[in-house]
Amino acid sequence: MLNPLFSPLGSLTPERSASPVYTNGKPSRRPSVSPWLRWAVHPSSSLKLLLVPIVLYINWELLSPYLVPGISNPFGGFFLISNRLPSSTPEQSFYGKSYQDLLFLGYNVVFFSLVRQVVAVKLSRRVAKYFGLKREAKLDRFGEQGYALVYFMVFGAWGFRIMGQLRTWWYRTEYFWIDYPHWEMTPELKRYYLMQIAYWCQQFLVLVLGLEKPRKDYWELVAHHIVTLWLVGWSYFMNLTLIGNAVFMSMDIPDTFLAFSKLLNYIQWERAKVYSFVTFIFVWTYFRHYLNLRILYSVWFEFELRPEASRIWKAVDGVYLVEWMRNQIFLALGLLQLLNLFWYYLMMRILVRAIVTSKTEDERSDDEGDDDEDPKED
């Protein structure tokens, strides 16, 4: 029986719950972090931190007309996108980059820490217990994939919706470069992009704090996170959000199917998990390889479509596409594709072994590290 237990990207959520796991009313496996980072592992701390800018924002709105009239609210940048451009119209608003984006990023790193704890620990564990899972390692991992499913399903659908509003709809790659720089963003595109960056910053924080148990492909996962942060940071800074949206969507949609397949495996829905795994293979192949190779082709062969005036490095005009940037963009996307090919190779080995021998154990199975758990599962 096919067993889609492996995670070709590594788990994109921590292998161990970062908030206390309660057994018989007592907390266990509480991670040790600095008091300054309690918000990263305790949902109550992150919620309190998230409420502070909102309370300050409301107080400013109520009191500033009497105390400091005419001064804009300095706390909105934490949870509202900033820098509405003069080119906006009553029908359509446009936003540019701003230093306040850093406040928005920091706020949403805390936000994703809260969401991760609520979904992975509070909600998914209850679902797992409903389906009969009792071992702590299984409950943790079910929670991880529950969070992954929610995140990638929401952001995959959101990215799909945003691309539908752009000229790049369904990978019309020439529009990655035509009329560059694309520094005027719709409110939805800017919020989506910054929240994606915040998510990956939060995931990298998980690795740095050691909140997940290292796996056999730990260094590949670290490399993936570094390359991803490189791509999302540079693409936002260099006004390449259209190609960034295309890359995000090609990654998030297959990850949704991956998380769903793993959840079915945990609850042992045998036939459903086989169909889900086969579907996942096709979705991964199309999005992670075919579409990403189209993007790489565009970077190398359609780069010349950028306007002549943008072929300089001039920050004041938001243009950065000098000739050597072709190599820089291609290198980052190429490294990401190599990592995807590595995981694709592991997937194909499992698939071939399943067909030939009916054995589907993964070299880096999610059961790693379960030896310390009670081997009995009622």
Coordinates of C-alpha atoms in Angstrom, one line a residue:
M1 CA 0.0 0.0 0.0
L2 CA 1.3 3.4 -0.9
N3 CA 2.3 5.3 2.1
P4 CA 2.7 9.1 1.4
L5 CA 4.4 9.7 4.7
F6 CA 7.4 11.5 3.4
S7 CA 7.7 15.2 3.1
P8 CA 9.8 16.1 0.1
L9 CA 10.1 19.7 1.4
G10 CA 10.7 18.6 4.9
S11 CA 8.1 19.5 7.3
L12 CA 7.3 23.2 6.8
T13 CA 5.9 23.3 10.3
P14 CA 7.8 22.3 13.4
E15 CA 8.3 18.6 14.2
R16 CA 7.6 19.2 17.8
S17 CA 4.8 21.4 19.1
A18 CA 6.2 24.7 20.1
S19 CA 3.6 25.4 22.8
P20 CA 3.1 23.2 25.9
V21 CA 1.7 19.8 25.2
Y22 CA -0.6 18.8 28.1
T23 CA -0.8 15.2 29.3
N24 CA -3.1 14.5 32.2
G25 CA -3.3 18.3 32.8
K26 CA 0.5 18.7 33.1
P27 CA 2.6 20.4 30.5
S28 CA 5.4 18.4 28.8
R29 CA 8.1 19.0 26.3
R30 CA 8.1 22.7 26.9
P31 CA 10.8 24.3 24.8
S32 CA 13.3 26.4 26.5
V33 CA 13.5 29.9 25.0
S34 CA 14.4 33.4 26.2
P35 CA 11.6 35.3 28.0
W36 CA 11.9 37.8 25.1
L37 CA 10.8 35.0 22.7
R38 CA 7.9 33.6 24.7
W39 CA 5.5 34.8 22.1
A40 CA 7.1 32.3 19.6
V41 CA 6.0 29.3 21.7
H42 CA 3.1 30.5 23.9
P43 CA -0.1 31.5 22.2
S44 CA -1.2 33.6 25.2
S45 CA 2.0 35.7 25.0
S46 CA 1.7 36.2 21.2
L47 CA -2.0 37.2 21.5
K48 CA -1.1 39.8 24.1
L49 CA 1.7 41.2 21.9
L50 CA -0.7 41.4 18.9
L51 CA -3.3 43.3 20.9
V52 CA -0.9 46.0 22.0
P53 CA -0.6 47.9 18.7
I54 CA -4.4 47.6 18.2
V55 CA -5.1 49.1 21.6
L56 CA -2.6 51.9 21.0
Y57 CA -4.1 52.5 17.5
I58 CA -7.6 52.8 18.9
N59 CA -6.5 55.2 21.7
W60 CA -4.7 57.4 19.2
E61 CA -7.8 57.6 17.0
L62 CA -9.9 58.6 20.0
L63 CA -7.5 61.1 21.6
S64 CA -5.3 62.5 18.9
P65 CA -8.0 64.9 17.5
Y66 CA -7.8 66.7 20.9
L67 CA -4.1 66.3 21.8
V68 CA -2.2 66.2 18.5
P69 CA -4.6 67.0 15.6
G70 CA -3.4 66.5 12.1
I71 CA -0.7 63.8 12.9
S72 CA -1.3 60.4 11.3
N73 CA -1.7 57.4 13.5
P74 CA 1.8 55.8 14.0
F75 CA 0.5 52.4 15.1
G76 CA -1.4 51.5 11.9
G77 CA 1.7 50.3 10.2
F78 CA 1.8 47.2 12.4
F79 CA -1.4 45.6 11.0
L80 CA -2.4 47.9 8.1
I81 CA -0.5 48.2 4.8
S82 CA 1.1 51.6 4.3
N83 CA 2.3 54.0 1.6
R84 CA -0.8 54.6 -0.6
L85 CA 0.5 56.1 -3.8
P86 CA -0.7 59.4 -5.3
S87 CA -1.5 57.6 -8.6
S88 CA -4.4 55.9 -6.8
T89 CA -7.9 56.6 -8.0
P90 CA -11.3 56.4 -6.2
E91 CA -11.9 53.1 -8.1
Q92 CA -8.4 51.6 -7.6
S93 CA -5.8 52.1 -4.9
F94 CA -2.1 51.4 -5.4
Y95 CA 0.6 50.9 -2.8
G96 CA 4.4 51.1 -2.9
K97 CA 7.1 49.8 -0.6
S98 CA 7.7 51.6 2.7
Y99 CA 9.9 51.4 5.8
Q100 CA 6.7 50.7 7.7
D101 CA 6.6 47.4 5.9
L102 CA 9.1 46.2 8.5
L103 CA 6.6 46.8 11.2
F104 CA 4.0 44.9 9.3
L105 CA 6.4 42.0 8.8
G106 CA 7.3 41.8 12.5
Y107 CA 3.6 41.9 13.5
N108 CA 2.7 39.1 11.2
V109 CA 5.6 36.9 12.3
V110 CA 4.0 37.1 15.8
F111 CA 0.6 36.5 14.1
F112 CA 1.7 33.3 12.4
S113 CA 3.3 32.1 15.7
L114 CA -0.2 32.4 17.3
V115 CA -2.0 30.8 14.4
R116 CA 0.5 27.9 14.3
Q117 CA 0.0 27.2 18.0
V118 CA -3.8 27.4 17.8
V119 CA -4.2 25.2 14.7
A120 CA -1.4 22.7 15.4
V121 CA -1.9 22.3 19.1
K122 CA -5.4 23.4 20.1
L123 CA -7.5 22.3 17.1
S124 CA -5.6 19.6 15.1
R125 CA -4.8 17.5 18.2
R126 CA -8.5 17.3 19.0
V127 CA -9.2 16.1 15.5
A128 CA -6.4 13.6 15.7
K129 CA -7.8 12.2 19.0
Y130 CA -11.2 11.9 17.4
F131 CA -9.6 9.6 14.8
G132 CA -8.0 7.5 17.5
L133 CA -4.4 8.8 17.5
K134 CA -2.9 8.8 21.0
R135 CA 0.9 8.8 20.9
E136 CA 2.3 12.2 21.5
A137 CA 4.6 12.1 18.4
K138 CA 1.7 11.2 16.2
L139 CA -0.5 14.0 17.7
D140 CA 2.3 16.5 17.2
R141 CA 2.9 15.5 13.6
F142 CA -0.8 15.5 12.8
G143 CA -0.9 19.0 14.2
E144 CA 2.0 20.1 12.0
Q145 CA 0.3 18.9 8.9
G146 CA -3.0 20.3 10.0
Y147 CA -1.4 23.7 10.2
A148 CA 0.4 23.2 6.9
L149 CA -2.9 22.2 5.2
V150 CA -4.6 25.3 6.5
Y151 CA -1.8 27.7 5.5
F152 CA -1.0 26.4 2.1
M153 CA -4.7 25.9 1.2
V154 CA -5.5 29.5 2.1
F155 CA -2.4 31.1 0.5
G156 CA -2.6 28.8 -2.6
A157 CA -6.1 29.9 -3.2
W158 CA -5.3 33.5 -2.4
G159 CA -2.3 33.5 -4.8
F160 CA -4.6 31.9 -7.5
R161 CA -7.1 34.7 -7.0
I162 CA -4.5 37.4 -7.2
M163 CA -2.9 36.0 -10.3
G164 CA -6.3 36.1 -11.9
Q165 CA -6.3 39.8 -11.5
L166 CA -2.9 40.2 -13.2
R167 CA -1.6 40.1 -16.8
T168 CA 0.5 37.2 -15.8
W169 CA -2.6 35.0 -15.4
W170 CA -1.6 31.4 -15.8
Y171 CA 2.1 32.0 -16.3
R172 CA 2.1 34.4 -19.2
T173 CA 5.7 34.8 -18.4
E174 CA 6.5 37.7 -20.8
Y175 CA 4.6 40.0 -18.5
F176 CA 7.1 39.4 -15.7
W177 CA 9.3 41.8 -17.6
I178 CA 7.1 44.0 -19.8
D179 CA 6.5 47.4 -18.3
Y180 CA 8.9 46.8 -15.5
P181 CA 9.2 48.1 -12.7
H182 CA 6.0 46.8 -11.2
W183 CA 6.3 48.8 -8.1
E184 CA 2.6 49.9 -8.0
M185 CA 0.9 47.1 -6.1
T186 CA -2.8 46.6 -5.4
P187 CA -3.7 46.5 -1.7
E188 CA -4.4 42.7 -1.9
L189 CA -1.1 41.9 -3.7
K190 CA 1.0 43.9 -1.2
R191 CA -0.7 42.3 1.9
Y192 CA -0.4 38.9 0.3
Y193 CA 3.3 39.3 -0.4
L194 CA 4.2 40.7 2.9
M195 CA 2.4 38.0 4.8
Q196 CA 4.2 35.4 2.7
I197 CA 7.5 37.0 3.7
A198 CA 6.4 37.0 7.3
Y199 CA 5.4 33.3 7.2
W200 CA 8.9 32.3 5.9
C201 CA 10.6 34.5 8.5
Q202 CA 8.6 32.8 11.2
Q203 CA 9.5 29.4 9.7
F204 CA 13.2 30.3 9.7
L205 CA 12.8 31.4 13.3
V206 CA 11.5 27.9 14.1
L207 CA 14.7 26.4 12.7
V208 CA 16.9 28.9 14.6
L209 CA 15.2 28.3 17.9
G210 CA 15.4 24.5 17.4
L211 CA 11.6 24.1 17.9
E212 CA 11.5 21.2 15.5
K213 CA 13.4 17.9 15.8
P214 CA 16.0 17.7 13.0
R215 CA 15.4 15.1 10.4
K216 CA 17.6 13.3 7.9
D217 CA 17.1 16.1 5.3
Y218 CA 17.6 18.9 7.9
W219 CA 20.3 20.7 5.9
E220 CA 18.3 20.5 2.7
L221 CA 15.4 22.1 4.6
V222 CA 17.7 24.8 5.9
A223 CA 18.9 25.5 2.4
H224 CA 15.3 25.6 1.2
H225 CA 14.5 28.2 3.8
I226 CA 17.5 30.3 3.0
V227 CA 16.9 30.3 -0.7
T228 CA 13.2 31.1 -0.2
L229 CA 14.0 34.1 2.0
W230 CA 16.5 35.2 -0.6
L231 CA 13.9 35.0 -3.3
V232 CA 11.0 36.6 -1.5
G233 CA 13.2 39.4 0.0
W234 CA 14.9 40.3 -3.2
S235 CA 11.8 40.1 -5.4
Y236 CA 9.9 42.5 -3.1
F237 CA 12.8 44.9 -2.9
M238 CA 13.4 44.8 -6.7
N239 CA 9.7 45.2 -7.7
L240 CA 9.5 41.7 -9.1
T241 CA 6.3 40.8 -7.3
L242 CA 4.6 39.4 -10.4
I243 CA 7.1 36.7 -10.8
G244 CA 7.1 36.2 -7.1
N245 CA 3.4 35.6 -7.1
A246 CA 3.9 32.9 -9.8
V247 CA 6.6 31.2 -7.8
F248 CA 4.5 31.3 -4.5
M249 CA 1.5 29.7 -6.2
S250 CA 3.6 27.0 -7.8
M251 CA 4.9 26.0 -4.3
D252 CA 1.8 26.5 -2.2
I253 CA -0.7 24.4 -4.2
P254 CA 1.3 21.2 -4.3
D255 CA 2.1 21.6 -0.6
T256 CA -1.6 21.6 0.1
F257 CA -1.9 18.2 -1.5
L258 CA 1.2 17.0 0.4
A259 CA -0.3 17.9 3.8
F260 CA -3.6 16.4 3.0
S261 CA -2.0 13.1 1.9
K262 CA -0.1 12.9 5.1
L263 CA -3.2 13.6 7.2
L264 CA -5.0 10.7 5.5
N265 CA -2.0 8.5 6.1
Y266 CA -2.0 9.3 9.9
I267 CA -5.7 8.3 10.2
Q268 CA -5.1 5.3 8.0
W269 CA -7.7 5.9 5.4
E270 CA -6.1 3.4 3.1
R271 CA -7.8 3.8 -0.2
A272 CA -8.2 7.6 0.1
K273 CA -4.5 8.1 0.9
V274 CA -3.5 6.2 -2.2
Y275 CA -5.7 8.3 -4.4
S276 CA -4.5 11.4 -2.7
F277 CA -0.8 10.4 -3.0
V278 CA -1.1 9.7 -6.8
T279 CA -2.9 13.1 -7.2
F280 CA -0.2 14.8 -5.3
I281 CA 2.5 13.3 -7.5
F282 CA 0.8 14.7 -10.6
V283 CA 0.2 18.1 -9.0
W284 CA 3.8 18.3 -7.7
T285 CA 5.2 17.4 -11.2
Y286 CA 3.1 20.1 -12.9
F287 CA 3.6 22.9 -10.5
R288 CA 7.0 22.3 -9.0
H289 CA 8.7 21.3 -12.2
Y290 CA 6.9 22.1 -15.4
L291 CA 5.7 25.6 -14.3
N292 CA 9.0 26.4 -12.5
L293 CA 11.0 25.4 -15.5
R294 CA 8.8 27.8 -17.6
I295 CA 9.7 30.5 -15.1
L296 CA 13.4 29.7 -15.4
Y297 CA 13.1 29.8 -19.2
S298 CA 11.5 33.2 -19.0
V299 CA 14.3 34.5 -16.7
W300 CA 17.0 33.4 -19.2
F301 CA 15.3 34.0 -22.6
E302 CA 12.6 36.7 -22.0
F303 CA 14.7 38.9 -19.7
E304 CA 15.4 41.2 -22.7
L305 CA 11.7 42.2 -22.8
R306 CA 12.3 44.6 -19.9
P307 CA 12.1 48.3 -21.0
E308 CA 15.4 49.9 -22.1
A309 CA 15.0 52.5 -19.3
S310 CA 15.0 49.8 -16.6
R311 CA 18.3 48.3 -17.6
I312 CA 20.1 50.2 -15.0
W313 CA 20.4 50.2 -11.2
K314 CA 18.6 53.3 -10.0
A315 CA 16.8 52.9 -6.7
V316 CA 15.1 56.3 -6.9
D317 CA 13.1 55.1 -9.9
G318 CA 12.7 51.5 -8.6
V319 CA 14.6 49.9 -11.4
Y320 CA 17.3 47.3 -10.8
L321 CA 17.4 45.0 -13.8
V322 CA 21.0 45.4 -14.9
E323 CA 22.3 42.6 -17.1
W324 CA 23.9 40.6 -14.2
M325 CA 20.6 40.4 -12.4
R326 CA 19.5 37.8 -14.9
N327 CA 22.2 35.5 -13.5
Q328 CA 21.2 36.3 -9.9
I329 CA 17.5 35.6 -10.4
F330 CA 18.3 32.4 -12.4
L331 CA 20.7 31.2 -9.8
A332 CA 18.2 31.5 -6.9
L333 CA 15.4 29.9 -8.8
G334 CA 17.8 27.2 -10.2
L335 CA 18.8 26.3 -6.6
L336 CA 15.2 26.0 -5.6
Q337 CA 14.6 23.7 -8.6
L338 CA 17.6 21.5 -7.7
L339 CA 16.1 21.1 -4.2
N340 CA 12.8 20.2 -5.7
L341 CA 14.4 17.7 -8.0
F342 CA 16.2 16.1 -5.0
W343 CA 12.9 15.6 -3.2
Y344 CA 11.3 14.5 -6.5
Y345 CA 13.9 11.8 -6.8
L346 CA 13.0 10.5 -3.3
M347 CA 9.4 10.5 -4.2
M348 CA 10.0 8.5 -7.4
R349 CA 12.1 6.0 -5.4
I350 CA 9.2 5.4 -3.1
L351 CA 6.7 5.2 -5.9
V352 CA 8.9 2.6 -7.8
R353 CA 9.5 0.6 -4.7
A354 CA 5.8 0.6 -4.0
I355 CA 5.0 -0.8 -7.5
V356 CA 7.8 -3.4 -7.5
T357 CA 7.9 -4.6 -3.9
S358 CA 4.8 -3.1 -2.2
K359 CA 7.1 -1.6 0.4
T360 CA 6.8 2.1 0.8
E361 CA 8.8 3.1 3.8
D362 CA 10.6 6.4 3.4
E363 CA 14.2 6.8 4.2
R364 CA 13.2 9.9 6.2
S365 CA 9.9 8.7 7.5
D366 CA 7.8 10.9 9.8
D367 CA 8.2 8.1 12.3
E368 CA 11.7 9.1 13.0
G369 CA 12.3 9.8 16.6
D370 CA 9.2 7.9 17.8
D371 CA 11.3 5.4 19.7
D372 CA 10.9 7.4 22.9
E373 CA 7.1 7.0 22.7
D374 CA 4.9 4.3 24.1
P375 CA 4.9 1.7 21.4
K376 CA 1.4 0.7 22.2
E377 CA -1.4 2.4 20.2
D378 CA -4.9 1.5 21.3

